[in-house]
Short mmCIF file of C-alpha atoms in Angstrom, two decimals:
data_model
loop_
_atom_site.label_atom_id
_atom_site.label_comp_id
_atom_site.label_asym_id
_atom_site.label_seq_id
_atom_site.Cartn_x
_atom_site.Cartn_y
_atom_site.Cartn_z
CA MET A 1 11.56 -36.42 27.00
CA THR A 2 10.44 -35.89 23.40
CA ASP A 3 11.91 -33.31 21.05
CA PRO A 4 9.81 -30.19 20.55
CA ALA A 5 7.70 -30.11 17.42
CA PRO A 6 8.30 -27.62 14.62
CA PHE A 7 6.33 -24.41 15.18
CA SER A 8 5.90 -25.11 18.92
CA ARG A 9 7.59 -21.78 19.73
CA VAL A 10 5.56 -18.70 18.83
CA LYS A 11 7.12 -15.35 17.95
CA ILE A 12 5.34 -12.12 17.15
CA ARG A 13 6.77 -9.77 14.52
CA THR A 14 5.66 -6.20 13.97
CA GLY A 15 6.07 -4.76 10.50
CA GLY A 16 5.56 -1.21 9.35
CA LEU A 17 4.23 -0.18 5.98
CA VAL A 18 5.51 3.37 5.86
CA PHE A 19 3.71 5.30 3.14
CA CYS A 20 4.92 8.54 1.58
CA GLY A 21 2.21 9.40 -0.90
CA GLU A 22 1.76 6.26 -3.00
CA ASP A 23 5.20 4.85 -2.21
CA ILE A 24 6.05 2.40 0.58
CA ALA A 25 9.44 1.72 2.16
CA LEU A 26 10.60 -1.87 1.75
CA ILE A 27 13.91 -3.52 2.59
CA ARG A 28 15.49 -5.45 -0.29
CA ARG A 29 17.87 -8.24 0.64
CA ASP A 30 20.01 -9.77 -2.10
CA ARG A 31 20.81 -13.45 -1.67
CA PRO A 32 22.64 -15.93 -3.93
CA ASN A 33 19.36 -17.36 -5.21
CA GLY A 34 17.57 -14.02 -5.65
CA SER A 35 16.37 -10.90 -3.93
CA HIS A 36 13.43 -10.58 -1.60
CA TYR A 37 11.65 -7.68 0.08
CA THR A 38 10.23 -7.20 3.54
CA PRO A 39 8.58 -4.30 5.34
CA PRO A 40 10.73 -2.78 8.08
CA GLY A 41 10.10 -4.48 11.40
CA GLY A 42 11.16 -7.29 13.64
CA ASN A 43 10.39 -9.59 16.53
CA VAL A 44 8.65 -8.33 19.64
CA ASN A 45 10.80 -8.79 22.75
CA PRO A 46 9.33 -10.68 25.73
CA GLY A 47 7.02 -8.35 27.65
CA GLU A 48 7.31 -5.59 25.02
CA ASP A 49 4.21 -3.70 23.88
CA LEU A 50 3.43 -4.18 20.16
CA LEU A 51 3.57 -0.47 19.36
CA ASP A 52 6.77 -0.05 21.37
CA ALA A 53 8.30 -2.87 19.29
CA LEU A 54 7.14 -1.18 16.09
CA ARG A 55 8.55 2.16 17.28
CA ARG A 56 11.90 0.51 18.13
CA GLU A 57 12.14 -1.39 14.83
CA LEU A 58 11.27 1.61 12.64
CA ALA A 59 13.84 3.69 14.51
CA GLU A 60 16.50 0.97 14.10
CA GLU A 61 15.83 0.17 10.45
CA LEU A 62 14.61 3.42 8.90
CA GLN A 63 15.81 5.97 11.47
CA LEU A 64 12.13 6.96 11.67
CA ASN A 65 10.80 8.53 14.84
CA LEU A 66 7.21 7.32 14.92
CA ASP A 67 6.18 10.73 16.31
CA ASP A 68 6.97 12.06 12.80
CA ALA A 69 4.32 9.77 11.25
CA THR A 70 0.58 9.33 11.48
CA PRO A 71 -0.52 7.02 14.30
CA PRO A 72 0.08 3.36 13.33
CA GLU A 73 -2.97 1.44 12.17
CA LEU A 74 -3.10 -2.37 12.30
CA CYS A 75 -3.93 -3.51 8.77
CA TRP A 76 -3.10 -7.21 8.54
CA ILE A 77 -2.26 -10.26 10.60
CA GLN A 78 -0.61 -13.26 8.98
CA ASP A 79 0.30 -16.61 10.54
CA GLN A 80 3.59 -18.14 9.36
CA ARG A 81 4.48 -21.82 9.64
CA VAL A 82 7.34 -22.28 7.17
CA THR A 83 10.24 -24.71 7.33
CA ARG A 84 13.56 -22.92 7.10
CA PRO A 85 17.20 -24.00 6.88
CA GLY A 86 19.36 -24.10 9.98
CA PRO A 87 19.98 -26.12 13.12
CA THR A 88 17.01 -24.86 15.16
CA LEU A 89 13.39 -25.81 14.71
CA PRO A 90 11.38 -23.15 12.92
CA PRO A 91 9.11 -21.03 15.08
CA ARG A 92 5.53 -20.19 14.29
CA LYS A 93 5.48 -16.46 13.64
CA ILE A 94 2.53 -14.10 13.83
CA HIS A 95 3.09 -11.04 11.64
CA MET A 96 1.30 -7.86 12.77
CA ILE A 97 1.48 -5.38 9.88
CA PHE A 98 0.83 -1.72 10.71
CA ARG A 99 0.48 1.25 8.35
CA CYS A 100 1.53 4.85 8.88
CA HIS A 101 2.11 7.84 6.63
CA ILE A 102 4.97 10.35 6.47
CA THR A 103 5.65 13.53 4.50
CA PRO A 104 8.31 13.94 1.80
CA GLU A 105 10.24 16.16 4.23
CA ILE A 106 10.53 13.24 6.67
CA ARG A 107 11.30 10.72 3.90
CA VAL A 108 14.48 12.51 2.78
CA ARG A 109 15.91 12.18 6.31
CA LEU A 110 15.41 8.39 6.54
CA ALA A 111 18.00 5.64 6.18
CA THR A 112 18.82 4.18 2.78
CA ILE A 113 20.56 1.02 4.06
CA GLU A 114 19.60 -1.25 6.97
CA TYR A 115 22.02 -3.74 8.53
CA ASP A 116 20.66 -7.03 9.89
CA ASP A 117 22.76 -8.75 12.56
CA LEU A 118 23.90 -12.28 11.66
CA PRO A 119 24.53 -15.14 14.13
CA ASP A 120 28.27 -15.10 13.32
CA GLY A 121 28.58 -11.49 14.51
CA GLY A 122 28.57 -10.00 11.01
CA SER A 123 25.80 -8.07 9.35
CA GLU A 124 23.82 -8.27 6.13
CA PRO A 125 22.94 -5.03 4.33
CA GLY A 126 19.44 -4.39 3.12
CA LEU A 127 18.64 -1.58 0.72
CA ILE A 128 15.68 0.64 1.57
CA GLU A 129 13.64 1.00 -1.62
CA TRP A 130 10.56 3.14 -2.09
CA VAL A 131 8.11 1.45 -4.45
CA ASN A 132 4.61 2.31 -5.56
CA TYR A 133 2.27 0.31 -3.32
CA ARG A 134 0.32 -0.97 -6.35
CA GLU A 135 3.47 -2.87 -7.46
CA ALA A 136 3.78 -4.78 -4.16
CA GLU A 137 2.05 -7.89 -5.52
CA LEU A 138 4.71 -8.14 -8.26
CA LEU A 139 7.59 -8.29 -5.78
CA PRO A 140 8.99 -11.30 -3.88
CA LEU A 141 7.64 -9.83 -0.64
CA PHE A 142 7.63 -11.58 2.73
CA PRO A 143 5.36 -11.99 4.55
CA LEU A 144 2.91 -12.64 1.72
CA ILE A 145 1.13 -9.29 1.92
CA GLY A 146 1.79 -7.94 -1.57
CA THR A 147 -1.65 -8.75 -2.98
CA ALA A 148 -3.37 -7.18 0.04
CA ILE A 149 -1.27 -4.01 -0.27
CA SER A 150 -1.84 -3.70 -4.03
CA ALA A 151 -5.59 -4.20 -3.56
CA LEU A 152 -5.91 -0.97 -1.57
CA PRO A 153 -7.76 1.54 -3.78
CA THR A 154 -5.83 4.39 -2.10
CA PRO A 155 -2.92 4.46 0.36
CA ASP A 156 -5.26 5.22 3.28
CA ALA A 157 -8.19 2.98 2.32
CA PRO A 158 -9.34 0.42 4.89
CA PRO A 159 -7.97 -3.08 4.23
CA ARG A 160 -10.47 -5.66 2.99
CA GLU A 161 -9.44 -8.45 5.38
CA LEU A 162 -7.56 -8.16 8.66
CA LEU A 163 -6.56 -11.84 8.75
CA LEU A 164 -4.63 -12.95 5.67
CA PRO A 165 -4.21 -16.58 4.55
CA PRO A 166 -1.35 -18.29 6.41
CA VAL A 167 2.15 -18.68 5.01
CA THR A 168 3.06 -22.37 4.88
CA ASP A 169 5.42 -24.72 3.05
CA GLN A 170 2.65 -25.17 0.46
CA ASN A 171 2.71 -21.49 -0.66
CA TYR A 172 6.23 -20.33 0.25
CA THR A 173 9.80 -21.60 -0.01
CA TRP A 174 12.29 -20.03 2.40
CA VAL A 175 14.78 -17.71 0.64
#
């Protein structure tokens, strides 16, 4: 039997761009070699509906009840095939990025820190930061959606392209 090839497993990740006016909620993770940002979200469980996964992840990470937001709108899809450190082969990941809007009254009730579970049983804190969406392309944001976010003329404008260029070892180094 041959070993499986890198990217032979496929995972789907839902991400939520939660807008409050012109600001979006991003999770900042500080690592020894620098900080990086990601939209709240996570992997879809086997058999789980995409919107149910988004609802679960936003509740876990932001303490946001999706009923308190506008209906989620799929804005971007991005294919990821990036080598990463660790003992397991990297999966291919399909990022499904949704957008919703909340009011300032909802924003003040949301989490300010998100804890990511680590394989050793510990957790890694991530700070919830609200940044102007036009600054997204200036941030070390993963997946590589910053340029697409910043290109929106307004927070509710239709995205230009649904399918974004893939993330590969040629345009991204794992942090």
